[in-house]
Each structure stands twice: as structure tokens, then as C-alpha cells.
CSV table of C-alpha atoms in Angstrom, one decimal:
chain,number,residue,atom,x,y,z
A,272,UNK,CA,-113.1,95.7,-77.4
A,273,UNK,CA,-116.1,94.0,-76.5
A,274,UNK,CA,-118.6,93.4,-73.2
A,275,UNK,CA,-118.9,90.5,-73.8
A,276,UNK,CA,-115.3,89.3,-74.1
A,277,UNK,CA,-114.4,91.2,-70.7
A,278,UNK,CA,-117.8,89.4,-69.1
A,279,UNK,CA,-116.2,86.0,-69.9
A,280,UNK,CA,-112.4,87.2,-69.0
A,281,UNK,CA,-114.1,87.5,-65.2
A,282,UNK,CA,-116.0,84.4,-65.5
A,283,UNK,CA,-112.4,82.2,-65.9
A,284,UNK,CA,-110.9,84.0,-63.2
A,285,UNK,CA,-108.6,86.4,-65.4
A,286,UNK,CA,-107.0,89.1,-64.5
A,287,UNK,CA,-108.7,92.3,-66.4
A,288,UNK,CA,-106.6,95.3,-67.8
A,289,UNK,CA,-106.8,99.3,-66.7
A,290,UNK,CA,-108.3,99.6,-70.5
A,291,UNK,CA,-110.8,96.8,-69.9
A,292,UNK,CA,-112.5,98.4,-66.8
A,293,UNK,CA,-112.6,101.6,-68.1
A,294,UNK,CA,-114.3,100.0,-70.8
A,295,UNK,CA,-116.9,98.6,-69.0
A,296,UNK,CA,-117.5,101.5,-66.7
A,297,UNK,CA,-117.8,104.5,-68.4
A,298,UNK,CA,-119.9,102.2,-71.1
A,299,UNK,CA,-122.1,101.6,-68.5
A,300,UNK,CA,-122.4,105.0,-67.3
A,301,UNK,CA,-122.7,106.0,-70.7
A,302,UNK,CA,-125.7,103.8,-71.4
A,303,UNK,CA,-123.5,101.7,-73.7
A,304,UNK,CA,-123.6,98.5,-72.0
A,305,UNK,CA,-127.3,97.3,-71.2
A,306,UNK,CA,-128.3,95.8,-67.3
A,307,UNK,CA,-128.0,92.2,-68.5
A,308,UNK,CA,-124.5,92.5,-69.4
A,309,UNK,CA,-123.3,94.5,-66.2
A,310,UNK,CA,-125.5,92.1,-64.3
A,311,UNK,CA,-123.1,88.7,-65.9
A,312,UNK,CA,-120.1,91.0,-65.0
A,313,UNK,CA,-121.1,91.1,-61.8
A,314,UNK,CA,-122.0,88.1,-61.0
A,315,UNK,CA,-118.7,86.8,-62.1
A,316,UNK,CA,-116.8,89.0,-59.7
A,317,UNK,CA,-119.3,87.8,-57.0
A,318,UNK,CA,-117.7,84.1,-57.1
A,319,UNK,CA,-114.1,84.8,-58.3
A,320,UNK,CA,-113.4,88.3,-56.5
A,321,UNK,CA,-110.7,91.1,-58.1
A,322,UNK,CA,-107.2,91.6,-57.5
A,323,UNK,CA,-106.0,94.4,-55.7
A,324,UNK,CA,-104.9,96.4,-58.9
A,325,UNK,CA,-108.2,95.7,-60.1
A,326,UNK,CA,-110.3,96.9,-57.0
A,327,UNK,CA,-108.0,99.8,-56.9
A,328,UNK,CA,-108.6,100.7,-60.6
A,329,UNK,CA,-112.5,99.8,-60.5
A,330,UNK,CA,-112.8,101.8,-57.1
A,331,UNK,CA,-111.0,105.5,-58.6
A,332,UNK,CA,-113.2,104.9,-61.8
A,333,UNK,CA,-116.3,105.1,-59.7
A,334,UNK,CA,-115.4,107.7,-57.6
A,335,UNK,CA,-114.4,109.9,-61.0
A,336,UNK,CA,-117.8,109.4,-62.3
A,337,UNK,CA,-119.1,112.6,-60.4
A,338,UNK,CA,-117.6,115.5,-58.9
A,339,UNK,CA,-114.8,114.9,-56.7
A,340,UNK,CA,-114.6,117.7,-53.5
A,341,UNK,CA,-111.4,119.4,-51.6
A,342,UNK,CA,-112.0,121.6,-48.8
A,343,UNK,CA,-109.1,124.2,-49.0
A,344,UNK,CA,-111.6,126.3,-47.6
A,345,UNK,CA,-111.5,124.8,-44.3
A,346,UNK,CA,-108.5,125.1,-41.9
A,347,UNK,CA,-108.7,121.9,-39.9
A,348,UNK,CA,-107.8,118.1,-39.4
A,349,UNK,CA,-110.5,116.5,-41.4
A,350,UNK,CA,-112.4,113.6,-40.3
A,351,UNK,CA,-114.0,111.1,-42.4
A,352,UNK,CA,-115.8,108.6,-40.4
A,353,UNK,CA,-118.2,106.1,-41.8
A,354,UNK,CA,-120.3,103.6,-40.3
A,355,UNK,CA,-121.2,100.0,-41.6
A,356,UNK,CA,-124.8,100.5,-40.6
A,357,UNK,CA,-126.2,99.0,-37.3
A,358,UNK,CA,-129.4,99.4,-35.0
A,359,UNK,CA,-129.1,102.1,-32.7
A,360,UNK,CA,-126.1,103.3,-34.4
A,361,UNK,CA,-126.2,107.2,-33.4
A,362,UNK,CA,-122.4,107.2,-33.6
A,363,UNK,CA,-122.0,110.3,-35.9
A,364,UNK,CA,-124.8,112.8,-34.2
A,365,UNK,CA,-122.4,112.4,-31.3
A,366,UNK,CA,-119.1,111.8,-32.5
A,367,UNK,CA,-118.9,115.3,-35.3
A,368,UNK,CA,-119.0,117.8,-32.2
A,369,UNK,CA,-116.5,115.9,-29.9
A,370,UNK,CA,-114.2,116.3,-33.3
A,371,UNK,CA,-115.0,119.8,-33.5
A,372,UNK,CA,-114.6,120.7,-29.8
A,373,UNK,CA,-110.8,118.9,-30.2
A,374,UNK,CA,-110.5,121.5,-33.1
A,375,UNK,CA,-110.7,118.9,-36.2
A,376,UNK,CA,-113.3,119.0,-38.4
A,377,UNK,CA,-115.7,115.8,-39.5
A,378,UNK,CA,-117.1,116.4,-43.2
A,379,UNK,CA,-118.9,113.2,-45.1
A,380,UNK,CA,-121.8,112.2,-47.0
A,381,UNK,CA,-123.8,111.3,-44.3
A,382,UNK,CA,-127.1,109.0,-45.9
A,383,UNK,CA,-130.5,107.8,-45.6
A,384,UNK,CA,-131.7,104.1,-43.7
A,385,UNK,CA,-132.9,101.7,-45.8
A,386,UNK,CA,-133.7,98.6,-43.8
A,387,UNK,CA,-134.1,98.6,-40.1
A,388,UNK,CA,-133.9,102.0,-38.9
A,389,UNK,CA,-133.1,105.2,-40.1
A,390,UNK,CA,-129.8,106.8,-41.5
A,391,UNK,CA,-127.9,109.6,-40.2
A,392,UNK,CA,-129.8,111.9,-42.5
A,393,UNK,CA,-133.0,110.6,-41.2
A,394,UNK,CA,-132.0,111.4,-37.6
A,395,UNK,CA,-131.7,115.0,-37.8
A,396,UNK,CA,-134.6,115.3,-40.2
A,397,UNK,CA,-136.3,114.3,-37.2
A,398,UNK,CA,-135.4,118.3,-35.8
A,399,UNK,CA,-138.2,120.9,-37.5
A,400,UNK,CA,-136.6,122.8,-40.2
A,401,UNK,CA,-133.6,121.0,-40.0
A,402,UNK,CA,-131.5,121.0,-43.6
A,403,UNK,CA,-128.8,119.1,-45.1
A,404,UNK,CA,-126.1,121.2,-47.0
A,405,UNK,CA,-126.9,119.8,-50.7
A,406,UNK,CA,-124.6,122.1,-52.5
A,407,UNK,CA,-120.0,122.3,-51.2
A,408,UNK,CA,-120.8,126.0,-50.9
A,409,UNK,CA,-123.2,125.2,-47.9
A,410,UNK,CA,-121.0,122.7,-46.6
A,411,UNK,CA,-118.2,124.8,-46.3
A,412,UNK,CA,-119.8,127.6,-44.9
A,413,UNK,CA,-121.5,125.6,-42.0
A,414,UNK,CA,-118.3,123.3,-41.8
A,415,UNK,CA,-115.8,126.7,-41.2
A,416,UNK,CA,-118.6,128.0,-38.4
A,417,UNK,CA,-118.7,124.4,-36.7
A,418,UNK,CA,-116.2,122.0,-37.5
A,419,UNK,CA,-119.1,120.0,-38.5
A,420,UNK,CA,-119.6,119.4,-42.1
A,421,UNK,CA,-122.2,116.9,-43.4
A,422,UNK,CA,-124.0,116.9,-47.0
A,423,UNK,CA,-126.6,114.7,-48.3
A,424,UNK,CA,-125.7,112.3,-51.0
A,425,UNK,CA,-126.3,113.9,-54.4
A,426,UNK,CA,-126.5,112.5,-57.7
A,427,UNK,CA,-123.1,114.2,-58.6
A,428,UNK,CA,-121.0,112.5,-55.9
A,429,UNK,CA,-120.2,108.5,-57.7
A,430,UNK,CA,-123.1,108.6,-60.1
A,431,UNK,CA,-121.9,105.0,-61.0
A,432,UNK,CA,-122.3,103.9,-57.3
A,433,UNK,CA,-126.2,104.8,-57.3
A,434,UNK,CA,-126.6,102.9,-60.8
A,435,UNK,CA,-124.6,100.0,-60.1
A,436,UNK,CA,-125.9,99.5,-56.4
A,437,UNK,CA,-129.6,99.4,-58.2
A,438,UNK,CA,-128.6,96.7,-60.3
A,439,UNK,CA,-126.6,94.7,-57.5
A,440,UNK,CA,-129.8,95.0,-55.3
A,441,UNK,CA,-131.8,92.7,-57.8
A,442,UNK,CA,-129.2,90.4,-58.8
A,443,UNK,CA,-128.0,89.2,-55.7
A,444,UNK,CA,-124.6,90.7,-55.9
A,445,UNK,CA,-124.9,93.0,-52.8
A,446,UNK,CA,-122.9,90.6,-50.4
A,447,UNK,CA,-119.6,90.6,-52.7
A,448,UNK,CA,-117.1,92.0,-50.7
A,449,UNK,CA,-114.9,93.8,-53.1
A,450,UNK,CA,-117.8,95.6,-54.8
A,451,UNK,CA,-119.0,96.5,-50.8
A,452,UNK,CA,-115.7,98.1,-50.7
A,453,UNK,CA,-115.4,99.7,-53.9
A,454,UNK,CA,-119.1,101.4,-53.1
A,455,UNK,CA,-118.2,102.6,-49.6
A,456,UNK,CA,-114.6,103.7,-50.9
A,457,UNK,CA,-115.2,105.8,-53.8
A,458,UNK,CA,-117.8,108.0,-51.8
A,459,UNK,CA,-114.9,107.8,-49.0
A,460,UNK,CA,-112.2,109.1,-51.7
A,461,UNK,CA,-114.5,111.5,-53.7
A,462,UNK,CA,-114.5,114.0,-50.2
A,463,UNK,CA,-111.3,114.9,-49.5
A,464,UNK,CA,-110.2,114.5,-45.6
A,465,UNK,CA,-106.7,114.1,-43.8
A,466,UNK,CA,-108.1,110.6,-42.7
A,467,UNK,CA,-111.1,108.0,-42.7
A,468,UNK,CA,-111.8,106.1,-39.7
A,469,UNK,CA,-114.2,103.4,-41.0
A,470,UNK,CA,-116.5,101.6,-38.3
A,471,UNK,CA,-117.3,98.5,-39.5
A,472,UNK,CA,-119.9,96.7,-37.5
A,473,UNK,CA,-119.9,92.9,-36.6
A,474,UNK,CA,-122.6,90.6,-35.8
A,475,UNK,CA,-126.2,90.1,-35.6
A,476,UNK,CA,-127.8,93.2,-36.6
A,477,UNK,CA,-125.0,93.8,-39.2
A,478,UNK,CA,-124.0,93.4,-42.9
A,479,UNK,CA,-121.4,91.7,-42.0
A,480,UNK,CA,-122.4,88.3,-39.5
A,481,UNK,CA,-119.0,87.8,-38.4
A,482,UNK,CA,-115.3,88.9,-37.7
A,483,UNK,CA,-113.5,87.1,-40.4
A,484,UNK,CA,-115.6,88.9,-43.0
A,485,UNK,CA,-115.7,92.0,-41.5
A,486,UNK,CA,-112.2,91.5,-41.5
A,487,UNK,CA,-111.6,90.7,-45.1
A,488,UNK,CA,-113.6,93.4,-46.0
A,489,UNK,CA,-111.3,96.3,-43.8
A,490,UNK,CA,-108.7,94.8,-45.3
A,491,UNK,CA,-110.0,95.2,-49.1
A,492,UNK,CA,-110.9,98.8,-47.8
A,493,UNK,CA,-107.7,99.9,-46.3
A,494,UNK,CA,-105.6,98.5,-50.0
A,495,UNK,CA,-107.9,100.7,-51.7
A,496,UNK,CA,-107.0,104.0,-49.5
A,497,UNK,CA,-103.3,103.0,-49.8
A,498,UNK,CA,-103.4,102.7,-53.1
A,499,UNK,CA,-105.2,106.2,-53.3
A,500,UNK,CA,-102.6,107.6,-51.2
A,501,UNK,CA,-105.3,108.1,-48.5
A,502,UNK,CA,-104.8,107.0,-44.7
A,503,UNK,CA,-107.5,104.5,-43.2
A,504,UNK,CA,-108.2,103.2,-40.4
A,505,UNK,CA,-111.2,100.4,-39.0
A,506,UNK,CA,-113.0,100.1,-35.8
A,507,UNK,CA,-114.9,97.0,-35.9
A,508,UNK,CA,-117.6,97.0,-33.7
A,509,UNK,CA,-120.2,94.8,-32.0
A,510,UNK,CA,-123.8,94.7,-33.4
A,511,UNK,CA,-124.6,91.9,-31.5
A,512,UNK,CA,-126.9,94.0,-29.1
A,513,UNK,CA,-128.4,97.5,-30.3
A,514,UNK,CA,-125.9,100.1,-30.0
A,515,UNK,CA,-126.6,102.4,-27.1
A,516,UNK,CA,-130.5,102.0,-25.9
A,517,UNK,CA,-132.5,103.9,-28.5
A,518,UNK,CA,-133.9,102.8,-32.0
A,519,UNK,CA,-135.6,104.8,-33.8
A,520,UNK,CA,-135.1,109.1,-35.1
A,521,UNK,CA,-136.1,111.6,-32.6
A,522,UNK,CA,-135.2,109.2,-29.7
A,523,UNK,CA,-131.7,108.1,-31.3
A,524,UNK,CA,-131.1,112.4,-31.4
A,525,UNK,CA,-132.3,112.6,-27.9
A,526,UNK,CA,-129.7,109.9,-26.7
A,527,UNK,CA,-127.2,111.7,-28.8
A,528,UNK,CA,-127.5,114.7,-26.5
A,529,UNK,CA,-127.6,112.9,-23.7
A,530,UNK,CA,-124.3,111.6,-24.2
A,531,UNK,CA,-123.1,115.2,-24.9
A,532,UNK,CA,-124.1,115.8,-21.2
A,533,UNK,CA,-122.0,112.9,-19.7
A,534,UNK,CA,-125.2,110.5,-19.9
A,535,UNK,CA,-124.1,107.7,-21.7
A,536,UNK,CA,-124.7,103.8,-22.5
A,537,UNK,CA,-121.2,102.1,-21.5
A,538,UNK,CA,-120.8,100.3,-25.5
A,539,UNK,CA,-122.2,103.9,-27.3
A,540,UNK,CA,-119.0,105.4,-25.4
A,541,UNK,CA,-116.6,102.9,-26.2
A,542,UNK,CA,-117.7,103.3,-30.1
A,543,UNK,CA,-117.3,106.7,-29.8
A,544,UNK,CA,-114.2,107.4,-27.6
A,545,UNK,CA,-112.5,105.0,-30.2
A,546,UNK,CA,-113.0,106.5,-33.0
A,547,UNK,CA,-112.5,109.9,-31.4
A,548,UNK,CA,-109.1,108.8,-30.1
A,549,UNK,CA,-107.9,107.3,-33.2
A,550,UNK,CA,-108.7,110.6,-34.8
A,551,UNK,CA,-106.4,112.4,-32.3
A,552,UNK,CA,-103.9,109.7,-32.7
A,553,UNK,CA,-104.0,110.4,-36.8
A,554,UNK,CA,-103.9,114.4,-36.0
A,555,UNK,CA,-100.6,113.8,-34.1
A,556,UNK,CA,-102.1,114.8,-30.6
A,557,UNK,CA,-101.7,111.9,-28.5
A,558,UNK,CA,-99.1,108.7,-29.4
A,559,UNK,CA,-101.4,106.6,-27.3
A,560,UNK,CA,-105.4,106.1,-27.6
A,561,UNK,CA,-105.6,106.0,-23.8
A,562,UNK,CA,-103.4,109.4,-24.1
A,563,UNK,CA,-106.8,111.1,-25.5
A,564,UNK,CA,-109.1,109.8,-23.1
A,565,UNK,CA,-108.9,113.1,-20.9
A,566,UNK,CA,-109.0,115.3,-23.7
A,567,UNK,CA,-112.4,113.7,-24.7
A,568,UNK,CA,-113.8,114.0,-21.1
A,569,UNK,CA,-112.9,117.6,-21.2
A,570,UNK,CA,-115.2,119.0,-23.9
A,571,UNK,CA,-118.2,116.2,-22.4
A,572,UNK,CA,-117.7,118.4,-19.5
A,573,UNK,CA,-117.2,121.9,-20.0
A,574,UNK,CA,-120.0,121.7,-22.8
A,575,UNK,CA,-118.1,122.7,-25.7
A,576,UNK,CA,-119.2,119.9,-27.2
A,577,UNK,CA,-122.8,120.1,-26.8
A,578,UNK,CA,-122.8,124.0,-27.6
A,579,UNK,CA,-121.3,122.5,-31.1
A,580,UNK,CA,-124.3,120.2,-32.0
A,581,UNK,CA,-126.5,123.3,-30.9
A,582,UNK,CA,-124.6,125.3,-33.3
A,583,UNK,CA,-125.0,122.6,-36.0
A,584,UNK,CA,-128.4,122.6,-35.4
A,585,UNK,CA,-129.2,126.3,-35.7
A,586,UNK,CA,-127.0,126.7,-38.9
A,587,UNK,CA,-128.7,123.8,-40.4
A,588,UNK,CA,-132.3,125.2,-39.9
A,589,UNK,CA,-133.5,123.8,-36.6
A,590,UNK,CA,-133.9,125.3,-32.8
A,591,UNK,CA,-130.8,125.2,-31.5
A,592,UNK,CA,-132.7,124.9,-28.4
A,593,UNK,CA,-133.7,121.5,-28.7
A,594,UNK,CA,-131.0,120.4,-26.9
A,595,UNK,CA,-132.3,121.4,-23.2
A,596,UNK,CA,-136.0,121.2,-24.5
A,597,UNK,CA,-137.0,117.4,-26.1
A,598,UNK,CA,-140.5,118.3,-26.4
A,599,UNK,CA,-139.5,120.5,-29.6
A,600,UNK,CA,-138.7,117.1,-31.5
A,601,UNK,CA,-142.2,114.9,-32.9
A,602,UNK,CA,-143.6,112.9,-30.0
A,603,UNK,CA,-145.7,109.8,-30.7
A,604,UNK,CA,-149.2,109.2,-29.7
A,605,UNK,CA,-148.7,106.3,-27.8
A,606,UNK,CA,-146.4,103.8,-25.5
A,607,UNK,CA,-146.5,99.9,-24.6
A,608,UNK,CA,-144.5,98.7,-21.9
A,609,UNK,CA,-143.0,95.4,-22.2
A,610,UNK,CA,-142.4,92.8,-19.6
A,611,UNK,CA,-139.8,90.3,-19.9
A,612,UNK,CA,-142.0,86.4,-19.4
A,613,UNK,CA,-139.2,84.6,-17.8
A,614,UNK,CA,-135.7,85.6,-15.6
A,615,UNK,CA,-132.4,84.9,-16.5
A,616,UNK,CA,-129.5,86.6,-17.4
A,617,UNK,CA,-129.0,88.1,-21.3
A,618,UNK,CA,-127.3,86.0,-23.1
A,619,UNK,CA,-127.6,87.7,-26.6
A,620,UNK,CA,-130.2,90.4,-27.9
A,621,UNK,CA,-131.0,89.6,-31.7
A,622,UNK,CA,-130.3,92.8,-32.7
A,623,UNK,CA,-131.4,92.3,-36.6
A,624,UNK,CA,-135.1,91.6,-34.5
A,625,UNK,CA,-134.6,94.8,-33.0
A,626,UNK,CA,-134.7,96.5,-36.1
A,627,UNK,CA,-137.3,94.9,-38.2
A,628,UNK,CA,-139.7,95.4,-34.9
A,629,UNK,CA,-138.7,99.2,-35.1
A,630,UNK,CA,-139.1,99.0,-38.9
A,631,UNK,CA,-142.3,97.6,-38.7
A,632,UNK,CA,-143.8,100.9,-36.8
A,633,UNK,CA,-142.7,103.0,-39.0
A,634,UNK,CA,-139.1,104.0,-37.7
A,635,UNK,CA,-137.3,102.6,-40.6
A,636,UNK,CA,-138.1,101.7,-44.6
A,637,UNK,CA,-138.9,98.7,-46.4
A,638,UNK,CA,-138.5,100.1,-49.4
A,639,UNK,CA,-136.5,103.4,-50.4
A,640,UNK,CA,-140.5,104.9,-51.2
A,641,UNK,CA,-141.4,104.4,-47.8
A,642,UNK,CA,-142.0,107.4,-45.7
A,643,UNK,CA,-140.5,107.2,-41.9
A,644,UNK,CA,-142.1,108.3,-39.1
A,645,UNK,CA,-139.2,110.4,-37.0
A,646,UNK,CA,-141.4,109.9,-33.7
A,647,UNK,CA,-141.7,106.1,-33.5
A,648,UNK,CA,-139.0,104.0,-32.0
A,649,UNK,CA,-137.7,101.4,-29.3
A,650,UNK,CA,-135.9,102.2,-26.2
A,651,UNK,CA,-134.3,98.9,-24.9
A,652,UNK,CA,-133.6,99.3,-20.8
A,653,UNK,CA,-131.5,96.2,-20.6
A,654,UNK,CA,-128.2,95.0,-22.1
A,655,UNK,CA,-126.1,91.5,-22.5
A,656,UNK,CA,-124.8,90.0,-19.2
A,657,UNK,CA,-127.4,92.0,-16.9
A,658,UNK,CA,-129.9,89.5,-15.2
A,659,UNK,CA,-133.5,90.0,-15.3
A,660,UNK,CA,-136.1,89.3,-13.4
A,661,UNK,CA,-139.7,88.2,-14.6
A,662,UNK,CA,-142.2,91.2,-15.3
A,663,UNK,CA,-139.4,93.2,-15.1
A,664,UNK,CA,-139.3,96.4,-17.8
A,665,UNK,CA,-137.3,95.7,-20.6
A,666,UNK,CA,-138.3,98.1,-23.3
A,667,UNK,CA,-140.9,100.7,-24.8
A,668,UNK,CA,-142.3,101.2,-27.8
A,669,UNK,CA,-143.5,104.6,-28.8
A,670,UNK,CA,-145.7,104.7,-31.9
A,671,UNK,CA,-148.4,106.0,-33.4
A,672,UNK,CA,-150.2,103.5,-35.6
A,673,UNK,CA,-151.1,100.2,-33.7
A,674,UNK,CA,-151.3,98.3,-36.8
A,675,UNK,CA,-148.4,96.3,-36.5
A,676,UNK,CA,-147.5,97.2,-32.6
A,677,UNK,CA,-148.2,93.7,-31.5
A,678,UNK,CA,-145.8,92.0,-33.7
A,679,UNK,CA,-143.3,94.5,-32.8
A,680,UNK,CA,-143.8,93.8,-28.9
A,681,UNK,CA,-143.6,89.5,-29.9
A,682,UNK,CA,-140.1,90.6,-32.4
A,683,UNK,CA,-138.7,92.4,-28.8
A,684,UNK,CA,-139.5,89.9,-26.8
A,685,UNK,CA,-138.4,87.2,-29.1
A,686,UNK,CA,-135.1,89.0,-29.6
A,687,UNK,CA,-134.1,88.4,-25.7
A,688,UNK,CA,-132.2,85.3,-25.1
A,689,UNK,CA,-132.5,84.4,-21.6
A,690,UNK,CA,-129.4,81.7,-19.6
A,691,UNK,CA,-129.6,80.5,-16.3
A,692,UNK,CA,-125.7,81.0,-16.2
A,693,UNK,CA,-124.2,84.5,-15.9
A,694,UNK,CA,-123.2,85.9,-18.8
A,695,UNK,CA,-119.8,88.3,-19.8
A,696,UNK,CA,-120.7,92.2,-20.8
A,697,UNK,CA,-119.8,92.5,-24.7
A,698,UNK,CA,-117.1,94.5,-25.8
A,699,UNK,CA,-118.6,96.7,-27.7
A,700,UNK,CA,-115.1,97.3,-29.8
A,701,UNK,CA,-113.6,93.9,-31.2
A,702,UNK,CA,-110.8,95.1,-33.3
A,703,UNK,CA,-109.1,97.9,-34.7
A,704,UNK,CA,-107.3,97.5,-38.2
């Protein structure tokens, strides 16, 4: 069997064995088969796609590459819930105590940002002393004390992913949806939970621009997890206006907690209420999602959720105090105001704008080197459909290096499209699959 043979097999469209894939894989891994070679495979599934036994097979070869986890250790409903990647997308840092409090359990790799803003990761490394579990003995021990179980990516969890996600990054294979799915699947599959509730975001400041993509690619991800004998389930949701109003680390954790005290942004609560409900749904709790609304408000209101992230906090290595005292979380030096020039109502925030104007100060990275600053960030005080009025407050930037603070301020304000005609709120969730 050669590379080569199964390179041009691809190219004409032809349906690959089990034995060729394997082939190809573990010769990769192995060192085997040089860059150039998995580049041309790649580039062949880019423009003629894989069926779905291929996917399938391609997908559970990845995720065997590393170690694959079960938590018999842990006596709960687990939660697997994975986000797409948006701006202002603090969905887990709210959503894994709300689990908890409803006694299920949420463990995943969580990871870092690369791009606009941060990751989850990068969130709650904005909390002094504040540790990842890097090891499933530390995972499992905070995970049985909290409900809340989230671990860094390690190089033993889909070693292929990390290698062949390299490679994709400088060929110009990352937009292929089947190898989007096989990447985001076999980390999915290689942590054991009762379900995974993908949330898949749409739009502007997303991966995926619009619905029938994002839709094609939840439907690629939920073949894989039948295949695996794995229930999935996919939110899609709206990245057409930063989620929530914070961008950025320490400011994205302090909206987080907010929430947790019943402060919330009307589309961060639909997200999250969603996906919370689904999971109930799942568990067998509710038959209805509206069924588990009332549940949610519950542990919002007594607390219990919030005593959960302060819990999470403390067993991770932070203050668990931080959540009634902000000022123990990195401040920056500085804030500029910012004036809308003209009134109108909001007719669409470029949220990808958003991002890069965050980026640009430091609050997300460039390039996986770059260091991020967890005290810079964007607060945006206005949504779609509200009317403004001219010189009226419509964000803050807080930073600490002016260098590029200017440009930022010019992205924001560039970012708001202004109508003279009133304008429908966004649904923040379009679909779920």
C-alpha cells in the first residue's frame, strides 16, 4: 500500500477503505508519511468531501491516537458541551455550575483562544493562582467535589488532531467541513460523557458565516456521534452581535458571575438556558425544554449555583472570594469611553470587528506565541434593535498599552451599523439539531 495511491484515490472522488485510512493515519503519526503528502491528501478531501463511513472511520482513528478517558469515578449525568468559538462567548464559566447545582456534572477539554479573544482556559487564568487539572486524577477529584470537571488539552488527548490541525493551518484546509468535524469530534469522543450538547455559532464573528453551513456541519457531527454510539445534540447560535456585553478575560469572568446572581444579558441567557435545558431534557428530568425553565431559575436564585463556581475556583487554586470581590481579578491601567457619531437604531454589530479591536489590545492572540493580557477588554453597552442617540455611550475599552487603542476605538465604532428604520432584537438561538 502506498501514500501516494490513496492521495490520488481522494483526488478522483473514490471511496477509501478502513485499511487505507489507517494506513495513512497511523503513518502519519508515525512519521512515515512526510507534510507534503498529508498536505495533497488533504487538499483532496477539501474539494471532494468523505462519506459518512469514511468520516466515521477517520474520526475514531484520531481520537485513538491518545489516551481515551471514562469517568467511572464520578456518579453523575455527564455533560459535554462545546462551543464553536465566538466573541464574548463566556457560555461555559456560566453554564458548568448551573449543571452542577441540577446535580449533573460538565467534564471537557476546555482550550485556549487563538484569534479574537481568549478561550475558556484563558478566562479563568485571568483568577491568581487559578489551575487547570492537567492530569484525570485531578480532574476527577475536583469533578466528584463540584460537578465541575475541566482539564486543559494535553498532548495525550488526539495527538493526531494537534499535528494535523498544524498542517491544515498552512495549507488552507481549515474551512473543510468534514475535517472541522472530525477535529472537534474526536476530542468530543476521547472524554467519555452521557451526552454532548455542541453549540455551534452562526454569523459574523464565527467560523461558520452562515446557517446552511453551520448546518451541514451539525449534521456531519451528529453521524459521527451515532456512529460512535454517542448521543449529540446542536444549539446553533447567533454570532452576529457579541455574545453577552463583555470581551475580553477578567471582564468575560466578571459577567459570568453576574449572571450567576440573576444579572444577565437577554441572548447570554437564552444560550445558556438552552443548553442547560437540553441537558435536563437528555438526563430524563423534564420532557419539555420550557419544563426546565424553573428548575434553572431555582439554583440562579438560591445561590447554589454561584457557591459552585466559588467552589471550582478554590479547588482549582484561586480565591474563592472573588466572586463578591472583583478587585481580586487584574485591573487595567486605563479606560476610553466611546461615543456613538451618528443616531439610529442597530442594525448589525460586526462582531468579527469586535474581536480583532479586542485582539489588538492585547485581550486575544495573533499567533499561538502571543502572550494575553487577562485585564484588557471591551464592554459593549448596546445591542441590535436598541436605538441610539448621538454621543450616546456605547462601549469602553480598558487597556493598558495605548499603542494600538485608537484603532481599537475606529474597529468599535466601525463595527456599529446604524438604520433610520427600527430594527427586530436577534434571536440569540436560531436552531436546535
Amino acid at each position: 500500500m502506498r501514500a501516494v495511491d490513496i492521495i490520488q484515490k481522494k483526488r478522483d472522488n473514490e471511496k477509501l477503505s478502513d485499511k487505507e485510512i489507517e494506513f495513512l493515519l497511523n503513518g502519519y503519526l508515525a512519521g512515515d508519511i512526510p507534510d507534503y503528502q498529508m498536505s495533497a491528501f488533504l487538499m483532496a478531501v477539501y474539494f471532494n468531501d468523505m462519506s459518512q463511513e469514511e468520516l466515521l472511520k477517520f474520526t475514531m482513528l484520531m481520537r485513538d491516537s491518545g489516551d481515551v478517558i471514562k469517568f467511572d469515578e464520578i456518579n453523575r449525568f455527564l455533560v459535554d458541551k462545546h462551543s464553536t468559538g465566538g466573541v464574548g462567548d463566556k457560555v461555559t464559566v456560566v453554564l458548568s455550575p448551573i449543571l452542577s447545582a441540577l446535580g449533573m456534572g460538565n467534564v471537557k477539554l476546555s482550550g485556549k483562544g487563538l484569534g479574537h479573544t481568549g478561550g475558556t482556559i484563558d478566562k479563568f487564568e485571568s483568577i491568581k493562582g487559578f489551575r487547570f487539572s492537567t492530569t484525570k486524577d485531578e480532574l476527577v477529584k475536583i469533578a466528584n467535589k463540584t460537578g465541575v470537571g475541566l482539564m486543559g488539552y494535553s498532548d495525550k488527548i488526539v495527538p493526531l488532531d494537534k499535528k494535523l490541525y498544524s498542517l491544515r493551518d498552512v495549507t488552507a484546509t481549515v474551512p473543510s467541513i468534514p475535517l472541522i468535524a472530525s477535529s472537534i469530534m474526536s476530542k468530543k469522543l476521547a472524554i467519555h460523557s452521557d451526552v454532548i450538547i455542541l453549540d455551534v455559532k452562526v454569523g459574523d464573528g464565527a467560523f461558520m458565516k452562515n446557517l446552511e453551513l453551520a448546518e451541514k456541519l451539525s449534521e456531519r457531527m451528529i453521524e459521527i456521534g451515532k456512529g460512535a454510539d454517542r448521543k449529540v445534540r446542536v444549539v446553533l447560535s447567533n454570532m452576529d452581535e457579541p455574545l453577552g456585553h463583555a470581551v475580553g478575560n477578567a471582564n468575560e469572568i466578571i459577567e459570568a458571575i453576574e449572571f450567576l446572581k440573576g444579572n444577565y444579558a437577554d441572548d447570554l441567557k437564552e444560550v445558556v438556558y438552552t443548553i442547560a435545558s437540553l441537558a435536563l431534557k437528555e438526563k430524563g428530568e423534564v420532557k419539555e425544554l420550557e419544563e426546565a425553565k424553573e428548575k434553572i431559575d431555582k439554583v440562579i436564585n438560591d445561590g447554589s449555583a454561584l457557591k459552585i463556581l466559588s467552589e471550582f475556583i478554590e479547588e482549582s487554586g484561586g480565591n474563592k472570594e472573588l466572586v463578591n470581590n472583583y478587585d481580586l481579578l487584574p485591573k487595567a491601567k486605563s479606560v476610553m469611553e466611546i461615543f456613538s457619531e451618528k443616531e439610529g437604531y442597530i442594525k448589525k454589530i460586526k462582531t468579527e470587528e469586535i474581536g480583532k479591536a479586542a485582539m489588538i489590545i492585547g485581550a486575544g492572540r495573533a499567533k499561538k506565541e502571543d502572550e494575553i493580557d487577562h485585564a484588557v477588554g471591551i464592554n459593549i453597552f448596546k445591542k441590535v434593535g436598541e436605538k441610539i442617540a448621538k454621543n450616546e455611550k456605547i462601549a469602553e475599552i480598558y487597556y493598558n498599552n495605548g499603542e494600538n487603542v485608537e484603532e481599537s476605538k475606529n474597529m468599535i465604532l466601525e463595527a456599529f451599523v446604524l438604520t433610520e428604520e427600527k430594527v427586530e432584537k436577534q434571536k440569540a438561538v436560531l436552531k436546535i439539531i
